[in-house]
mmCIF file of C-alpha atoms in Angstrom:
data_model
loop_
_atom_site.group_PDB
_atom_site.id
_atom_site.type_symbol
_atom_site.label_atom_id
_atom_site.label_comp_id
_atom_site.label_asym_id
_atom_site.label_seq_id
_atom_site.Cartn_x
_atom_site.Cartn_y
_atom_site.Cartn_z
ATOM 1 C CA MET H 37 23.108 -19.951 16.498
ATOM 2 C CA ASP H 38 25.045 -17.366 14.434
ATOM 3 C CA THR H 39 25.426 -13.886 15.843
ATOM 4 C CA LEU H 40 25.561 -10.777 13.923
ATOM 5 C CA GLU H 41 26.264 -7.134 14.902
ATOM 6 C CA ALA H 42 25.055 -3.779 13.215
ATOM 7 C CA ASP H 43 24.068 -0.339 14.287
ATOM 8 C CA VAL H 44 20.623 -0.690 12.742
ATOM 9 C CA ILE H 45 18.290 -3.634 12.079
ATOM 10 C CA VAL H 46 15.511 -3.363 9.705
ATOM 11 C CA ILE H 47 12.655 -5.936 9.736
ATOM 12 C CA SER H 48 11.473 -6.294 6.204
ATOM 13 C CA ALA H 49 12.831 -5.205 2.919
ATOM 14 C CA GLY H 50 9.751 -3.699 1.318
ATOM 15 C CA THR H 51 9.253 0.005 0.533
ATOM 16 C CA ALA H 52 9.763 1.390 3.885
ATOM 17 C CA GLY H 53 12.308 -1.195 4.970
ATOM 18 C CA LEU H 54 14.461 -0.587 1.995
ATOM 19 C CA ALA H 55 14.106 3.297 2.301
ATOM 20 C CA ALA H 56 14.992 3.120 5.926
ATOM 21 C CA ALA H 57 17.993 0.755 5.351
ATOM 22 C CA VAL H 58 19.360 2.959 2.529
ATOM 23 C CA ALA H 59 18.745 6.228 4.675
ATOM 24 C CA ALA H 60 20.680 4.723 7.614
ATOM 25 C CA ALA H 61 23.497 3.491 5.411
ATOM 26 C CA GLU H 62 24.059 6.804 3.723
ATOM 27 C CA LYS H 63 24.508 8.186 7.340
ATOM 28 C CA GLY H 64 27.532 5.741 7.741
ATOM 29 C CA MET H 65 25.677 3.359 9.741
ATOM 30 C CA GLU H 66 26.078 -0.562 9.501
ATOM 31 C CA VAL H 67 22.767 -1.970 8.580
ATOM 32 C CA ILE H 68 21.182 -5.476 8.370
ATOM 33 C CA ALA H 69 17.660 -6.144 6.566
ATOM 34 C CA PHE H 70 15.750 -9.243 7.266
ATOM 35 C CA GLU H 71 13.233 -10.143 4.728
ATOM 36 C CA LYS H 72 10.868 -13.258 4.881
ATOM 37 C CA GLY H 73 10.071 -13.353 1.209
ATOM 38 C CA SER H 74 12.232 -14.573 -1.478
ATOM 39 C CA THR H 75 12.828 -10.858 -3.074
ATOM 40 C CA THR H 76 12.718 -7.511 -1.995
ATOM 41 C CA GLY H 77 10.220 -4.872 -2.712
ATOM 42 C CA GLY H 78 7.201 -6.053 -0.864
ATOM 43 C CA THR H 79 3.628 -4.717 -1.794
ATOM 44 C CA ALA H 80 5.478 -2.075 -3.983
ATOM 45 C CA ASN H 81 6.278 -4.617 -6.577
ATOM 46 C CA MET H 82 2.461 -4.648 -7.449
ATOM 47 C CA GLY H 83 2.108 -0.951 -7.549
ATOM 48 C CA MET H 84 2.940 1.907 -9.902
ATOM 49 C CA GLY H 85 4.522 4.563 -7.732
ATOM 50 C CA PRO H 86 4.536 6.909 -4.604
ATOM 51 C CA PHE H 87 2.598 9.756 -3.440
ATOM 52 C CA ALA H 88 4.238 13.315 -3.197
ATOM 53 C CA VAL H 89 3.488 16.898 -3.205
ATOM 54 C CA GLU H 90 5.483 19.971 -4.645
ATOM 55 C CA SER H 91 7.878 17.483 -6.461
ATOM 56 C CA ARG H 92 9.847 18.607 -9.290
ATOM 57 C CA LEU H 93 7.570 16.878 -11.858
ATOM 58 C CA GLN H 94 4.322 18.438 -10.304
ATOM 59 C CA LYS H 95 6.044 21.949 -10.598
ATOM 60 C CA LEU H 96 7.017 21.184 -14.316
ATOM 61 C CA LYS H 97 3.188 20.040 -14.987
ATOM 62 C CA ASN H 98 1.806 23.105 -13.027
ATOM 63 C CA VAL H 99 0.058 20.870 -10.481
ATOM 64 C CA PRO H 100 -1.312 23.777 -8.025
ATOM 65 C CA LEU H 101 -1.582 21.568 -4.834
ATOM 66 C CA THR H 102 0.542 22.780 -1.927
ATOM 67 C CA ARG H 103 1.861 20.623 1.033
ATOM 68 C CA GLU H 104 -0.242 22.832 3.460
ATOM 69 C CA GLU H 105 -3.283 22.068 1.195
ATOM 70 C CA ALA H 106 -2.486 18.321 1.016
ATOM 71 C CA PHE H 107 -2.263 18.326 4.864
ATOM 72 C CA ASN H 108 -5.549 19.711 5.447
ATOM 73 C CA ILE H 109 -7.196 17.575 2.943
ATOM 74 C CA PHE H 110 -5.847 14.442 4.586
ATOM 75 C CA MET H 111 -6.762 15.567 8.121
ATOM 76 C CA GLU H 112 -10.313 16.518 7.183
ATOM 77 C CA ALA H 113 -10.931 13.270 5.240
ATOM 78 C CA THR H 114 -9.764 11.464 8.479
ATOM 79 C CA HIS H 115 -11.610 13.785 10.913
ATOM 80 C CA TRP H 116 -8.239 14.464 12.699
ATOM 81 C CA SER H 117 -8.389 10.857 13.959
ATOM 82 C CA VAL H 118 -4.740 10.129 12.823
ATOM 83 C CA ASP H 119 -1.426 11.395 14.143
ATOM 84 C CA ALA H 120 -0.909 14.914 12.725
ATOM 85 C CA ARG H 121 2.661 14.839 13.185
ATOM 86 C CA LEU H 122 3.177 11.751 11.102
ATOM 87 C CA VAL H 123 0.950 13.266 8.317
ATOM 88 C CA SER H 124 2.800 16.430 8.346
ATOM 89 C CA ASN H 125 6.249 14.548 8.078
ATOM 90 C CA TYR H 126 5.039 12.253 5.341
ATOM 91 C CA ILE H 127 3.628 15.192 3.173
ATOM 92 C CA ASN H 128 6.385 17.733 3.896
ATOM 93 C CA LYS H 129 9.161 15.247 3.011
ATOM 94 C CA SER H 130 7.484 13.461 0.020
ATOM 95 C CA ALA H 131 8.974 15.745 -2.622
ATOM 96 C CA ASP H 132 12.360 15.245 -1.284
ATOM 97 C CA THR H 133 11.782 11.544 -1.349
ATOM 98 C CA ILE H 134 11.108 11.660 -5.077
ATOM 99 C CA ALA H 135 14.224 13.703 -5.515
ATOM 100 C CA TRP H 136 16.150 11.168 -3.595
ATOM 101 C CA LEU H 137 14.776 8.206 -5.671
ATOM 102 C CA GLU H 138 15.589 10.341 -8.925
ATOM 103 C CA GLU H 139 19.153 10.503 -7.677
ATOM 104 C CA MET H 140 19.277 6.772 -7.622
ATOM 105 C CA GLY H 141 18.174 6.654 -11.185
ATOM 106 C CA VAL H 142 14.414 6.160 -10.728
ATOM 107 C CA GLU H 143 12.548 7.909 -13.503
ATOM 108 C CA PHE H 144 8.998 9.084 -12.995
ATOM 109 C CA ILE H 145 7.128 9.171 -16.294
ATOM 110 C CA ASP H 146 4.051 11.429 -14.899
ATOM 111 C CA CYS H 147 1.910 12.417 -11.934
ATOM 112 C CA ILE H 148 -1.527 11.386 -12.126
ATOM 113 C CA ALA H 149 -4.958 11.581 -10.425
ATOM 114 C CA TYR H 150 -5.717 8.151 -9.414
ATOM 115 C CA ILE H 151 -9.491 8.542 -9.283
ATOM 116 C CA LYS H 152 -11.710 11.106 -10.705
ATOM 117 C CA GLY H 153 -11.759 14.222 -8.433
ATOM 118 C CA ALA H 154 -8.444 13.349 -6.853
ATOM 119 C CA HIS H 155 -5.372 15.596 -6.900
ATOM 120 C CA PHE H 156 -2.291 14.760 -9.293
ATOM 121 C CA THR H 157 -0.030 13.167 -6.577
ATOM 122 C CA HIS H 158 0.614 9.728 -7.807
ATOM 123 C CA HIS H 159 4.109 9.530 -9.284
ATOM 124 C CA VAL H 160 4.300 6.594 -11.904
ATOM 125 C CA VAL H 161 7.520 5.018 -12.233
ATOM 126 C CA LYS H 162 8.853 4.643 -15.722
ATOM 127 C CA PRO H 163 9.529 0.863 -16.453
ATOM 128 C CA ALA H 164 12.132 -0.438 -18.989
ATOM 129 C CA SER H 165 9.364 -0.671 -21.605
ATOM 130 C CA GLY H 166 8.456 2.940 -21.054
ATOM 131 C CA VAL H 167 4.776 2.062 -20.770
ATOM 132 C CA PRO H 168 3.497 2.453 -17.361
ATOM 133 C CA GLY H 169 1.162 -0.045 -15.909
ATOM 134 C CA PRO H 170 0.759 -2.399 -12.906
ATOM 135 C CA ARG H 171 4.007 -3.456 -11.115
ATOM 136 C CA CYS H 172 6.185 -0.851 -12.792
ATOM 137 C CA ALA H 173 6.995 0.398 -9.266
ATOM 138 C CA SER H 174 9.139 -2.604 -9.191
ATOM 139 C CA TYR H 175 11.845 -0.737 -10.997
ATOM 140 C CA MET H 176 11.890 1.792 -8.073
ATOM 141 C CA MET H 177 12.245 -1.245 -5.731
ATOM 142 C CA LYS H 178 15.304 -2.585 -7.861
ATOM 143 C CA ALA H 179 16.998 0.727 -7.617
ATOM 144 C CA LEU H 180 16.561 0.944 -3.985
ATOM 145 C CA THR H 181 17.879 -2.760 -3.615
ATOM 146 C CA GLU H 182 20.851 -1.861 -5.714
ATOM 147 C CA ARG H 183 21.797 1.264 -3.721
ATOM 148 C CA ALA H 184 21.188 -0.822 -0.529
ATOM 149 C CA GLU H 185 23.737 -3.219 -1.657
ATOM 150 C CA GLU H 186 26.235 -0.545 -2.915
ATOM 151 C CA LEU H 187 26.127 0.878 0.555
ATOM 152 C CA GLY H 188 26.964 -2.434 2.151
ATOM 153 C CA VAL H 189 23.336 -3.305 3.612
ATOM 154 C CA GLN H 190 23.375 -6.903 4.398
ATOM 155 C CA ILE H 191 20.075 -8.094 3.077
ATOM 156 C CA PHE H 192 19.061 -11.790 4.295
ATOM 157 C CA LEU H 193 16.178 -13.055 2.106
ATOM 158 C CA GLN H 194 13.878 -15.963 3.302
ATOM 159 C CA THR H 195 14.845 -15.001 6.902
ATOM 160 C CA PRO H 196 11.865 -13.926 8.975
ATOM 161 C CA VAL H 197 12.287 -12.258 12.292
ATOM 162 C CA LYS H 198 10.753 -14.400 14.878
ATOM 163 C CA LYS H 199 11.320 -12.079 18.021
ATOM 164 C CA ILE H 200 12.567 -8.738 19.135
ATOM 165 C CA ILE H 201 15.294 -8.742 21.967
ATOM 166 C CA LYS H 202 14.404 -6.585 24.879
ATOM 167 C CA GLU H 203 17.074 -6.432 27.775
ATOM 168 C CA GLU H 204 17.017 -4.116 30.894
ATOM 169 C CA GLY H 205 14.230 -2.155 29.188
ATOM 170 C CA ARG H 206 16.020 -1.533 25.829
ATOM 171 C CA ILE H 207 15.635 -3.070 22.474
ATOM 172 C CA THR H 208 19.018 -4.720 21.704
ATOM 173 C CA GLY H 209 18.343 -6.842 18.621
ATOM 174 C CA VAL H 210 16.351 -9.634 17.114
ATOM 175 C CA ILE H 211 16.162 -13.367 16.477
ATOM 176 C CA ALA H 212 15.683 -14.309 12.915
ATOM 177 C CA GLU H 213 15.393 -17.765 11.283
ATOM 178 C CA GLY H 214 17.009 -18.344 7.945
ATOM 179 C CA PRO H 215 17.396 -21.365 5.576
ATOM 180 C CA THR H 216 20.169 -22.783 7.562
ATOM 181 C CA GLY H 217 19.179 -21.795 11.186
ATOM 182 C CA GLU H 218 18.639 -19.234 13.625
ATOM 183 C CA ILE H 219 20.421 -15.836 13.768
ATOM 184 C CA ARG H 220 20.922 -13.515 16.611
ATOM 185 C CA ALA H 221 21.478 -9.970 15.479
ATOM 186 C CA ASN H 222 22.467 -7.213 17.960
ATOM 187 C CA ALA H 223 21.960 -3.432 17.099
ATOM 188 C CA LYS H 224 21.666 -0.056 18.767
ATOM 189 C CA ALA H 225 18.103 0.364 17.128
ATOM 190 C CA VAL H 226 15.435 -1.897 15.400
ATOM 191 C CA ILE H 227 13.153 -0.621 12.720
ATOM 192 C CA ILE H 228 9.973 -2.386 12.315
ATOM 193 C CA ALA H 229 8.776 -2.035 8.481
ATOM 194 C CA THR H 230 6.508 -5.141 8.151
ATOM 195 C CA GLY H 231 3.242 -3.618 6.974
ATOM 196 C CA GLY H 232 -0.078 -4.465 7.856
ATOM 197 C CA PHE H 233 -2.244 -7.577 8.241
ATOM 198 C CA GLY H 234 -4.246 -7.885 5.147
ATOM 199 C CA ASP H 235 -3.326 -11.717 4.592
ATOM 200 C CA ASN H 236 -4.605 -12.515 8.164
ATOM 201 C CA PRO H 237 -8.313 -13.334 7.942
ATOM 202 C CA GLU H 238 -8.384 -14.001 11.846
ATOM 203 C CA TRP H 239 -7.133 -10.576 12.703
ATOM 204 C CA ILE H 240 -9.278 -8.892 9.852
ATOM 205 C CA LYS H 241 -12.346 -10.463 11.689
ATOM 206 C CA GLU H 242 -11.281 -9.691 15.083
ATOM 207 C CA TYR H 243 -10.065 -6.073 14.613
ATOM 208 C CA THR H 244 -12.399 -4.850 11.830
ATOM 209 C CA GLY H 245 -15.379 -7.006 11.897
ATOM 210 C CA PHE H 246 -15.108 -8.126 8.153
ATOM 211 C CA GLU H 247 -14.910 -11.561 7.085
ATOM 212 C CA TRP H 248 -12.735 -12.536 4.203
ATOM 213 C CA GLY H 249 -14.511 -13.960 1.337
ATOM 214 C CA ARG H 250 -17.971 -12.965 2.697
ATOM 215 C CA ASP H 251 -17.919 -9.194 2.788
ATOM 216 C CA LEU H 252 -14.221 -8.286 2.289
ATOM 217 C CA TYR H 253 -12.544 -8.963 -1.016
ATOM 218 C CA SER H 254 -9.679 -6.533 -0.692
ATOM 219 C CA THR H 255 -6.247 -6.842 -2.136
ATOM 220 C CA ARG H 256 -4.488 -9.598 -0.344
ATOM 221 C CA VAL H 257 -0.675 -9.593 -0.433
ATOM 222 C CA PRO H 258 0.860 -12.830 0.628
ATOM 223 C CA GLY H 259 2.963 -12.617 3.832
ATOM 224 C CA LEU H 260 1.198 -9.439 5.397
ATOM 225 C CA VAL H 261 -0.005 -11.252 8.580
ATOM 226 C CA GLY H 262 0.781 -8.552 11.168
ATOM 227 C CA ASP H 263 3.809 -10.323 12.563
ATOM 228 C CA GLY H 264 5.753 -7.002 13.051
ATOM 229 C CA ILE H 265 2.798 -5.598 14.881
ATOM 230 C CA LYS H 266 2.722 -8.707 17.158
ATOM 231 C CA MET H 267 6.414 -8.565 18.017
ATOM 232 C CA ALA H 268 5.998 -4.852 18.911
ATOM 233 C CA TRP H 269 3.241 -5.558 21.249
ATOM 234 C CA GLU H 270 5.386 -8.203 22.732
ATOM 235 C CA VAL H 271 7.941 -5.894 23.801
ATOM 236 C CA GLY H 272 5.754 -3.261 25.060
ATOM 237 C CA ALA H 273 4.547 -1.184 22.287
ATOM 238 C CA GLY H 274 1.249 0.755 22.867
ATOM 239 C CA ARG H 275 -1.936 -0.388 20.896
ATOM 240 C CA GLU H 276 -3.963 1.851 18.680
ATOM 241 C CA ARG H 277 -7.143 1.345 16.725
ATOM 242 C CA MET H 278 -6.757 -1.411 14.007
ATOM 243 C CA GLN H 279 -8.549 -0.661 10.669
ATOM 244 C CA MET H 280 -8.150 -1.357 7.110
ATOM 245 C CA GLU H 281 -8.712 0.952 4.188
ATOM 246 C CA LEU H 282 -11.488 -0.614 1.948
ATOM 247 C CA ILE H 283 -9.926 -0.422 -1.390
ATOM 248 C CA CYS H 284 -10.369 -2.941 -4.228
ATOM 249 C CA ASN H 285 -13.255 -4.511 -1.757
ATOM 250 C CA ILE H 286 -15.990 -4.913 -4.621
ATOM 251 C CA PRO H 287 -16.318 -7.956 -5.458
ATOM 252 C CA VAL H 288 -15.260 -11.375 -6.990
ATOM 253 C CA SER H 289 -16.878 -14.199 -8.782
ATOM 254 C CA ILE H 290 -17.596 -17.734 -7.732
ATOM 255 C CA ASP H 291 -16.434 -20.673 -9.637
ATOM 256 C CA ASP H 292 -18.310 -24.041 -10.011
ATOM 257 C CA GLN H 293 -16.799 -25.352 -6.745
ATOM 258 C CA GLY H 294 -17.809 -22.291 -4.747
ATOM 259 C CA ASN H 295 -14.307 -21.024 -4.673
ATOM 260 C CA ILE H 296 -13.742 -17.158 -4.957
ATOM 261 C CA THR H 297 -12.130 -16.140 -8.083
ATOM 262 C CA PRO H 298 -11.116 -12.550 -9.206
ATOM 263 C CA ASP H 299 -13.248 -11.490 -12.209
ATOM 264 C CA MET H 300 -12.405 -7.977 -13.654
ATOM 265 C CA ILE H 301 -15.514 -7.809 -15.590
ATOM 266 C CA ILE H 302 -17.777 -7.825 -12.533
ATOM 267 C CA THR H 303 -15.470 -5.650 -10.621
ATOM 268 C CA ASN H 304 -15.373 -3.058 -13.535
ATOM 269 C CA VAL H 305 -19.101 -3.068 -13.610
ATOM 270 C CA PHE H 306 -19.362 -2.094 -9.867
ATOM 271 C CA LYS H 307 -16.821 0.667 -10.503
ATOM 272 C CA HIS H 308 -19.013 2.475 -13.070
ATOM 273 C CA PRO H 309 -21.926 4.802 -12.226
ATOM 274 C CA ASN H 310 -24.703 2.051 -12.648
ATOM 275 C CA LEU H 311 -27.695 1.810 -10.411
ATOM 276 C CA MET H 312 -26.816 0.231 -7.036
ATOM 277 C CA VAL H 313 -29.274 -0.990 -4.440
ATOM 278 C CA ASN H 314 -28.902 -2.758 -1.112
ATOM 279 C CA ILE H 315 -30.702 -6.027 -0.375
ATOM 280 C CA GLN H 316 -34.006 -4.330 0.387
ATOM 281 C CA GLY H 317 -34.133 -2.828 -2.987
ATOM 282 C CA GLU H 318 -33.226 0.589 -1.893
ATOM 283 C CA ARG H 319 -30.835 2.980 -3.639
ATOM 284 C CA PHE H 320 -28.256 4.312 -1.141
ATOM 285 C CA ILE H 321 -25.405 5.798 -3.043
ATOM 286 C CA ASN H 322 -24.655 8.571 -5.321
ATOM 287 C CA GLU H 323 -23.551 6.701 -8.252
ATOM 288 C CA GLU H 324 -20.959 9.370 -9.386
ATOM 289 C CA ILE H 325 -18.706 8.289 -6.489
ATOM 290 C CA MET H 326 -18.422 4.587 -7.414
ATOM 291 C CA GLY H 327 -15.267 5.033 -9.224
ATOM 292 C CA ASN H 328 -13.691 5.586 -5.783
ATOM 293 C CA PRO H 329 -13.429 1.985 -4.401
ATOM 294 C CA SER H 330 -13.050 3.274 -0.700
ATOM 295 C CA TYR H 331 -16.094 5.474 -0.937
ATOM 296 C CA LEU H 332 -17.871 2.546 -2.594
ATOM 297 C CA ALA H 333 -16.835 -0.113 -0.187
ATOM 298 C CA ASN H 334 -17.558 2.196 2.955
ATOM 299 C CA ALA H 335 -21.297 2.765 1.641
ATOM 300 C CA VAL H 336 -21.864 -0.974 1.123
ATOM 301 C CA ALA H 337 -20.485 -1.862 4.414
ATOM 302 C CA ARG H 338 -23.282 0.252 6.002
ATOM 303 C CA GLN H 339 -25.967 -1.732 4.348
ATOM 304 C CA LYS H 340 -27.916 -4.700 5.742
ATOM 305 C CA ASP H 341 -25.678 -7.891 5.483
ATOM 306 C CA ARG H 342 -23.081 -5.692 3.655
ATOM 307 C CA CYS H 343 -24.635 -6.595 0.563
ATOM 308 C CA ALA H 344 -25.415 -4.619 -2.751
ATOM 309 C CA PHE H 345 -26.654 -5.102 -6.205
ATOM 310 C CA VAL H 346 -25.752 -3.303 -9.375
ATOM 311 C CA ILE H 347 -28.584 -3.478 -12.039
ATOM 312 C CA VAL H 348 -27.658 -3.267 -15.638
ATOM 313 C CA ASP H 349 -29.992 -3.813 -18.669
ATOM 314 C CA ALA H 350 -28.993 -5.564 -21.908
ATOM 315 C CA GLN H 351 -28.364 -2.297 -23.495
ATOM 316 C CA ILE H 352 -25.557 -1.577 -20.871
ATOM 317 C CA VAL H 353 -24.261 -4.977 -21.412
ATOM 318 C CA LYS H 354 -24.008 -4.662 -25.198
ATOM 319 C CA HIS H 355 -22.393 -1.244 -24.789
ATOM 320 C CA TYR H 356 -19.786 -2.591 -22.624
ATOM 321 C CA GLU H 357 -19.207 -5.615 -24.923
ATOM 322 C CA LYS H 358 -18.755 -3.152 -28.060
ATOM 323 C CA ARG H 359 -16.876 -0.370 -26.479
ATOM 324 C CA GLY H 360 -15.392 -1.808 -23.099
ATOM 325 C CA PHE H 361 -15.114 0.300 -19.942
ATOM 326 C CA GLU H 362 -14.740 4.076 -20.046
ATOM 327 C CA TRP H 363 -12.072 4.697 -17.389
ATOM 328 C CA LEU H 364 -12.394 8.271 -15.864
ATOM 329 C CA THR H 365 -9.805 7.466 -13.146
ATOM 330 C CA VAL H 366 -6.237 7.737 -14.383
ATOM 331 C CA LEU H 367 -5.713 11.110 -15.699
ATOM 332 C CA SER H 368 -2.999 13.641 -16.488
ATOM 333 C CA PRO H 369 -2.917 17.272 -15.560
ATOM 334 C CA GLU H 370 -3.288 17.995 -19.408
ATOM 335 C CA GLU H 371 -6.427 15.979 -19.719
ATOM 336 C CA LYS H 372 -9.873 17.172 -19.288
ATOM 337 C CA VAL H 373 -12.965 15.221 -18.399
ATOM 338 C CA ASP H 374 -16.485 16.686 -19.238
#
């Protein structure tokens, strides 16, 4: 077994992991990052950009939202069921984080409201093409990776951490397994940045009550199986309520073999203000909020068998065929919606 030494070990090289690794390295620490995937970036490679309040771009565009207002909105929306200290730190440091990324060469093309009625907090990364879209945040992750390497961070790909080492009541390192065998890495601190458990149907059913493919069709990122959470529990971490945000939860199509396959047309019909009823034929939702996938999924989850139907007539179908879907979701501050 190979043995490595560092000041800080980071488990996973996704958004949080790379940010932690770079921040520690900028303080002069020796950092090792272990990533079980074949590339860095994690879930952010699928996204468009991060959240922030009172950033340079927002001030340039006269976005009026303040950090205090954002904090109050967040806490009221969650009914103060989350750790207010973490929320406060997250929001208060968000603008500085955007500036930090810009210093690395990351460009943000716009700040948008991701859904109708939301605030303009979503900072969209400018890709090489200049045209924003899904996966453009991968350019941010590329910049973070390059900065980490520049600072001497050792990044081990396809090397999952299997165990966190605890000796005499202290965390002293990890055991990882790479392509050529096991590695023991000793450090003064270990940072777990492995994300959630959206790719673990067993945990989803156990901890949330949802069943993948039956009443849950959320975004499923390969590898997010909760391994970091499990390792933390094994060395004495406390347990909290386990839950998932129900976003992109509505629905998918079924092919001839009964397999679930994504179908954007069906999904888009569910995201527009069409008549929706439950299995008993009862209307149960204000259709104006259907563009918010979390609200929609929460409402459907309360219905019998977690089942709902959207009713459209031939005229609506012809309208979609002719004009497509009118998106009232991704907006810039300068735009107006009647």
